[in-house]
XYZ file of C-alpha atoms in Angstrom:
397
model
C 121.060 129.686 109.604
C 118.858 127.764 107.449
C 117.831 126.638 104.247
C 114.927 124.673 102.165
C 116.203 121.153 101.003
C 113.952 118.930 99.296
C 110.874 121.060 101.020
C 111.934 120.853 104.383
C 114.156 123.454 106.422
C 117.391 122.478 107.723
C 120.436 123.877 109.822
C 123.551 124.981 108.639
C 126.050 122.195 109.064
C 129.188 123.952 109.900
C 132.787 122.813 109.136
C 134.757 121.658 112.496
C 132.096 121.837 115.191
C 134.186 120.820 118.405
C 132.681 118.799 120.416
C 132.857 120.098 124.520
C 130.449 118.431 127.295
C 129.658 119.323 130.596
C 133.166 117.858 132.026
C 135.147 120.206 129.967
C 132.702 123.223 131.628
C 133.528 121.757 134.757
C 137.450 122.085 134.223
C 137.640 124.936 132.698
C 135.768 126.491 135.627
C 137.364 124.588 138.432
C 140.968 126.655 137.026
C 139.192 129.827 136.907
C 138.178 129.774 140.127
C 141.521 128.465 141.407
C 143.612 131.748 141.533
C 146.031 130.476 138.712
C 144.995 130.693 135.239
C 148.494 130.860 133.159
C 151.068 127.887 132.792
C 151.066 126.092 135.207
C 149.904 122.493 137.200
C 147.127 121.879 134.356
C 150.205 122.628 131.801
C 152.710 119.912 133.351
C 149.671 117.113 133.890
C 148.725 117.857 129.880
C 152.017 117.308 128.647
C 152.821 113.904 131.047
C 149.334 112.627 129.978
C 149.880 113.539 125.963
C 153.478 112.134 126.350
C 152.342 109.123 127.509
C 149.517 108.621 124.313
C 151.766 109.267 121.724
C 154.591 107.127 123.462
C 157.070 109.989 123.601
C 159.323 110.860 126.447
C 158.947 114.617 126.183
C 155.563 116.788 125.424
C 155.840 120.453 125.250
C 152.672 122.885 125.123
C 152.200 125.705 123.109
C 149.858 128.672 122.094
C 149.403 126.920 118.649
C 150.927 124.587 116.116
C 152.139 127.626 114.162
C 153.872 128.560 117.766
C 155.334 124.740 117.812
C 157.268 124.592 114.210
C 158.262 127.861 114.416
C 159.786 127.158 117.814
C 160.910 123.489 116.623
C 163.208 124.968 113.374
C 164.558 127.746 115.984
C 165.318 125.428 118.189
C 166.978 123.384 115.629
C 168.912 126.597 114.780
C 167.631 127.080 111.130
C 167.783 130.745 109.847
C 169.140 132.380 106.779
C 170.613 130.493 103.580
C 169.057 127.758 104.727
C 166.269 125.375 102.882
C 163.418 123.510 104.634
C 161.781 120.669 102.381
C 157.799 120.443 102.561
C 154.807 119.911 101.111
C 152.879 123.017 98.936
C 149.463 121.217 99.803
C 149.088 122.414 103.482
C 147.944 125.441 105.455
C 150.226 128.212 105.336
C 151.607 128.092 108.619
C 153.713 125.338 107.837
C 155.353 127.209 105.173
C 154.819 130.742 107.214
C 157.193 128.707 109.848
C 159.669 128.458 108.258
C 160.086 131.881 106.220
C 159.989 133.380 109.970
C 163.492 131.455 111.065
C 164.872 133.201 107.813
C 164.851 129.801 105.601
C 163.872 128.898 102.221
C 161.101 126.447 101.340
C 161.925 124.027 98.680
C 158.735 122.254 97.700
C 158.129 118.797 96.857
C 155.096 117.482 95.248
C 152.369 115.260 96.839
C 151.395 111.588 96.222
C 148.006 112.183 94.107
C 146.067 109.305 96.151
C 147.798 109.995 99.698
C 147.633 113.891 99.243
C 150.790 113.407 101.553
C 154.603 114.413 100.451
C 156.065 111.935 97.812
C 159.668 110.675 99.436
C 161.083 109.327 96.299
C 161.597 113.219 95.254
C 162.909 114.533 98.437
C 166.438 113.361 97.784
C 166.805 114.623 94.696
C 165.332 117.970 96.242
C 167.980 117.648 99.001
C 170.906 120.623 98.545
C 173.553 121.408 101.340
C 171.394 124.033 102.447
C 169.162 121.563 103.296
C 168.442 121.655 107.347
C 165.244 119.934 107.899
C 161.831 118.171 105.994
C 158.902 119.258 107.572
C 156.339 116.469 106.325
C 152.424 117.200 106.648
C 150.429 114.272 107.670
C 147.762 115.527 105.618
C 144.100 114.966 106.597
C 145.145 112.452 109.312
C 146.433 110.169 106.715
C 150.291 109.604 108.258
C 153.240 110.055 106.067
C 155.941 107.168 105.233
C 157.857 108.014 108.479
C 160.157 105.003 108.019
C 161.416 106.015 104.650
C 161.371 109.679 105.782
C 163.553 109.491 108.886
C 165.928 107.359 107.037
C 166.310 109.880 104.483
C 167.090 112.537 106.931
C 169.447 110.205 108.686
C 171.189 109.333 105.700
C 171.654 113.607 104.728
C 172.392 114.544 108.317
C 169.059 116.602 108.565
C 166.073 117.271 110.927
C 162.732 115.555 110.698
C 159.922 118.269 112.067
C 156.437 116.848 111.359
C 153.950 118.880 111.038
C 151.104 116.866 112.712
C 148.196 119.282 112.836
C 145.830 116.555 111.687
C 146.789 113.794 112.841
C 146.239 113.570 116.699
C 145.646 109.789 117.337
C 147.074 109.162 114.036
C 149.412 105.860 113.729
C 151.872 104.398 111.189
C 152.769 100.883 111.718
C 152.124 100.798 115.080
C 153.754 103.796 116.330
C 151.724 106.681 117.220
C 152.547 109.767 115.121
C 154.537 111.747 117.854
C 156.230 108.890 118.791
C 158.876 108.250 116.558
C 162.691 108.475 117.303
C 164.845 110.837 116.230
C 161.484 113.092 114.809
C 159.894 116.423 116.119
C 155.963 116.316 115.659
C 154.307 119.356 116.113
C 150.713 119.199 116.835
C 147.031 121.601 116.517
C 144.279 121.864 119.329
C 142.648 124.645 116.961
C 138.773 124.271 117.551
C 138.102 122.129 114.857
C 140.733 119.836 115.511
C 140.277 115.840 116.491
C 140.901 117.666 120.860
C 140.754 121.188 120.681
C 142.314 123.608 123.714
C 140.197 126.822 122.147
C 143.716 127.164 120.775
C 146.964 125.645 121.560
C 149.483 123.189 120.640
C 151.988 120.306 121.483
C 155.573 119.723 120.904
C 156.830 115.938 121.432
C 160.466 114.407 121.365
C 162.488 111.818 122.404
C 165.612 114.862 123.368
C 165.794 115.648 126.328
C 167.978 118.397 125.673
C 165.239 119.534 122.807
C 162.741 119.807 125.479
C 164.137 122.122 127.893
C 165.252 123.951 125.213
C 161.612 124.408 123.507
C 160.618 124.796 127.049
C 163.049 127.871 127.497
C 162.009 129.719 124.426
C 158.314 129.229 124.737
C 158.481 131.759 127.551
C 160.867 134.506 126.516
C 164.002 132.705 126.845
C 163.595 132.535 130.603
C 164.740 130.015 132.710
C 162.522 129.881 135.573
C 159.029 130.543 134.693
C 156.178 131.709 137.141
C 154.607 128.452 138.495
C 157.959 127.138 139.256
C 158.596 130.712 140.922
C 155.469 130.654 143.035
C 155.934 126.746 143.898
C 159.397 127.790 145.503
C 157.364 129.556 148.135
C 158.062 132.856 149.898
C 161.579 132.467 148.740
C 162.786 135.217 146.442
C 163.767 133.941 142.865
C 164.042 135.480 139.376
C 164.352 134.706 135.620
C 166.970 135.634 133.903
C 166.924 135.364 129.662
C 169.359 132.560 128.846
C 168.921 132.619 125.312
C 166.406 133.925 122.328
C 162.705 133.336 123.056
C 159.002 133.895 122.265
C 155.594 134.439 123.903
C 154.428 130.988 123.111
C 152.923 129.390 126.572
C 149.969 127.643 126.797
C 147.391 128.494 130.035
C 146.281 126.324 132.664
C 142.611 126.969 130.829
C 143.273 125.436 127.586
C 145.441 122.538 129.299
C 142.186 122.305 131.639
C 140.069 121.654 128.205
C 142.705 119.819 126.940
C 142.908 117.311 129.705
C 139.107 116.396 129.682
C 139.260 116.305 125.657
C 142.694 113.800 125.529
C 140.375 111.215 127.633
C 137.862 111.113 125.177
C 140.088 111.251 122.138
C 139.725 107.162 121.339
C 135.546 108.005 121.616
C 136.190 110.567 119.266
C 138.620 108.898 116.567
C 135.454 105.622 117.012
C 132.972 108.234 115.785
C 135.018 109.634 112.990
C 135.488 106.690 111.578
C 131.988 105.547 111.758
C 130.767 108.478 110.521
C 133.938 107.943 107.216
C 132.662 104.722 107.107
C 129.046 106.277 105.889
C 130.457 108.713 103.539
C 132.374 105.807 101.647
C 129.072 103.945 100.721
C 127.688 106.691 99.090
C 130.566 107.865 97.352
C 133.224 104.694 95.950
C 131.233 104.502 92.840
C 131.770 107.875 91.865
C 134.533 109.365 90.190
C 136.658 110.399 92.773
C 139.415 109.297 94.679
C 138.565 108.909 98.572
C 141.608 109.819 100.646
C 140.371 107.423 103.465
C 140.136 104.382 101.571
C 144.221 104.416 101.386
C 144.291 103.362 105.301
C 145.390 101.739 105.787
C 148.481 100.908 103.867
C 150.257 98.886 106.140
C 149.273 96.835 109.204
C 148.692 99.188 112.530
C 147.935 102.016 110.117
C 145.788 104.502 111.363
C 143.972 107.407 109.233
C 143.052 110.479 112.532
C 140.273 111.377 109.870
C 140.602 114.856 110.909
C 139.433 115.497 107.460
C 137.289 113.416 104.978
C 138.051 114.544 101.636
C 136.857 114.023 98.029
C 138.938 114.723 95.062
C 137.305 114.734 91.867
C 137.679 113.507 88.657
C 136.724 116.964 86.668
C 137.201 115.524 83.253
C 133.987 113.404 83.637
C 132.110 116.634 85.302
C 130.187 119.311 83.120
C 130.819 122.065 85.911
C 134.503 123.067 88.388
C 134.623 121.824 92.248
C 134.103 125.302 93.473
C 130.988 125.478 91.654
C 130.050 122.035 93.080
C 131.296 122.973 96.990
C 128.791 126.038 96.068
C 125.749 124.005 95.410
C 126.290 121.648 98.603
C 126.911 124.956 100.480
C 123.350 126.805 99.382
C 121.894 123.016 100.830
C 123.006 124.051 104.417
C 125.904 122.144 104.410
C 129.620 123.330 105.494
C 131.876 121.860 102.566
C 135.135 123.083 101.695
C 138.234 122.910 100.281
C 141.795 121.386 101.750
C 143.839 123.433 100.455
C 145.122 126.675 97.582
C 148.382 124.913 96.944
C 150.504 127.175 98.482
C 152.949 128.218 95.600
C 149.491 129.374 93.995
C 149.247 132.512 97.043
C 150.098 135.802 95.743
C 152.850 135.958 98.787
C 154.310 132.662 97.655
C 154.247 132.921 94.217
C 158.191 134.883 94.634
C 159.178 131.447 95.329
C 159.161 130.689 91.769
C 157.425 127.763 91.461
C 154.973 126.897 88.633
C 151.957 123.923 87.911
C 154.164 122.372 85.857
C 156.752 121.906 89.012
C 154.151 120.763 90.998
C 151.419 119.200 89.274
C 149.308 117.313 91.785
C 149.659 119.388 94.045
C 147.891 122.363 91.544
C 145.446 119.400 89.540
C 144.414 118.721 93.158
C 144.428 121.825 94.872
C 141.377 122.540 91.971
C 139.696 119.062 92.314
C 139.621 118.610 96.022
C 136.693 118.895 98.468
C 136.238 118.359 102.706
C 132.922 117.553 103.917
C 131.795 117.828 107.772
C 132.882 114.833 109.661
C 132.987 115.550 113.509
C 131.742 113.786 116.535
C 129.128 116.614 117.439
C 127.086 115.552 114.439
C 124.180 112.872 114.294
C 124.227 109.900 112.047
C 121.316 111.617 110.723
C 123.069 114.859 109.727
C 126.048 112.294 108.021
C 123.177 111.238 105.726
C 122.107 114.194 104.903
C 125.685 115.142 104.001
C 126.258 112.305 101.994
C 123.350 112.137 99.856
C 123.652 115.975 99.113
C 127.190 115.613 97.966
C 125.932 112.351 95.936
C 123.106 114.081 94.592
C 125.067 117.331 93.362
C 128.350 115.095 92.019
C 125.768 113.290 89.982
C 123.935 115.942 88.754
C 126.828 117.139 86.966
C 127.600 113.608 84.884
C 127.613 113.248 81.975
């Protein structure tokens, strides 16, 4: 695809280009050819090596991050007349999660400059229906986890993060996935900091958690097929110990996986490079810069999964979607993060209205995500940037 800009012809930019070399064709390839494609060795060797990044004592994989908090409030044994606390400003899988174990969502509204959940209204959101907080480390940006998991402690309730974004991510110190007492559920969706194709990770410090997720991840079985086959000619079988799901990941995305965790720290170098560009040409404009709030405490780290712009419409003569449109017909992938959820025709049931949750609406119409992977050039991060620049400014006063 491509466009004229400025007299010269340019490729489309997409959104979330992943970035896979030859070493991840090499893996990938090595388990195809092995015989065993499904969970198995590739599976066990993911989750020991992701454990050991994030500092946790248990990794789980998944088919997705959808597949991990679904699994995570099941496992937790949330269902009917109960109430979940999150976030409207997310994807709707986090919210999607937790309608399928039966629960409620109870909303609470985001922190305008973090874009993350505000914890000085959880506790007055807190009922005793109240089961769990699912908090969304938005963007990569990660959320108070100290005040959080005391909150939860304090109400006797569960902590399930829902770390999509924030692979790499740290808050003071501690890598997001490694905190005590918290379930983080994590994305290797293809335009994700490591992608799997598709997939997702589990991490916690129970042990009896872990077996459990690991149980209901495959039907509810309790001896899967590797650990069949590794057993030999002997003759074994599962038997269904409890409720479960068809939410394994394959020795083929845990082969990707593998080859893509190595390089994460390259990756997460780049990003930030690459944020470090955008910021020039954009802290004197009006808009707040979600990046520039990392970090907020020493051994903060922003995962940068997204870079996004929200803008300050009352100095505009034109609406963000109009202005995402005008960057878009230059060839370049901007987009928006995210339709507040309470604004989706399925959602709106819930009951909730702008004046509930007003940053999260105000921003859900003033936001904007530009392209920021690894796969891109320095020159195509330019190009980006002085688009967006140009177009913001056009529309000044």
């Amino acid at each position: 695809m491509e466009e004229v800009l400025m007299g010269k012809k340019h490729p489309f930019i997409v959104f979330g280009k992943p970035t896979i070399g030859e070493e991840e064709i090499q893996a990938v390839t090595e388990v195809l050819k092995s015989g065993w494609i499904g969970m198995g060795p590739r599976c066990i060797e993911f989750e020991k090596l992701f454990a050991e990044y994030v500092g946790s004592p248990f990794a789980v994989s998944v088919s997705s991050c959808t597949a991990a908090l679904h699994l995570a409030l099941a496992a937790l044994d949330i269902g009917p007349e109960d109430e979940v606390i999150t976030t409207p400003f997310t994807f709707v899988a986090t919210v999607s999660a937790i309608e399928h174990v039966g629960a409620r969502p109870v909303f609470v509204d985001i922190d305008p400059a973090t874009l993350n959940i505000t914890p000085a209204l959880i506790e007055s959101a807190i009922t005793r229906k109240t089961k769990a907080i699912i908090p969304v480390h938005f963007g990569g940006l990660p959320c108070a986890m100290e005040r959080l998991i005391g909150i939860a402690k304090d109400h006797g309730i569960a902590i399930v993060e829902d770390a999509a974004h924030a692979i790499g991510a740290r808050y003071k110190n501690t890598m997001i996935g490694g905190f005590k007492g918290s379930i983080a559920c994590f994305s290797f969706y293809p335009n994700k900091n490591i992608t799997t194709i598709d997939g997702g990770m589990i991490t916690t410090d129970s042990q009896e958690l872990a077996d459990k997720f690991k149980i209901m991840r495959l039907h509810g079985l309790d001896n899967e097929a590797w650990r069949r086959y590794s057993q030999g000619h002997q003759l074994t079988f599962s038997e269904a110990v409890m409720m479960g799901f068809k939410y394994n990941m394959t020795d083929v995305s845990a082969a990707l996986g593998i080859c893509q965790l190595r390089k994460l720290e390259d990756f997460l170098s780049a990003r930030e490079r690459y944020a470090e560009i955008y910021n020039q040409h954009f802290i004197d404009l009006p808009c707040t810069i979600q990046y520039q709030q990392t970090p907020i405490h020493t051994g903060d780290r922003h995962a940068l999964h997204l870079y996004t712009l929200t803008l300050d419409l009352e100095t505009l003569d034109t609406t963000r979607d109009a202005i995402v449109q005008e960057i878009r017909d230059n060839s370049i992938g901007a987009t928006v993060h995210y339709r507040a959820i309470h604004l989706h025709p399925y959602f709106r049931r819930l009951g909730y209205t702008s004046r509930s949750l007003p940053h999260s609406e105000r921003i859900s119409n003033s936001v904007i995500t530009l392209p920021l992977t690894p796969s891109m050039s320095e020159e195509e991060i330019e190009r980006v940037a002085s688009v967006t620049r140009e177009v913001i400014v056009r529309h000044l006063p």
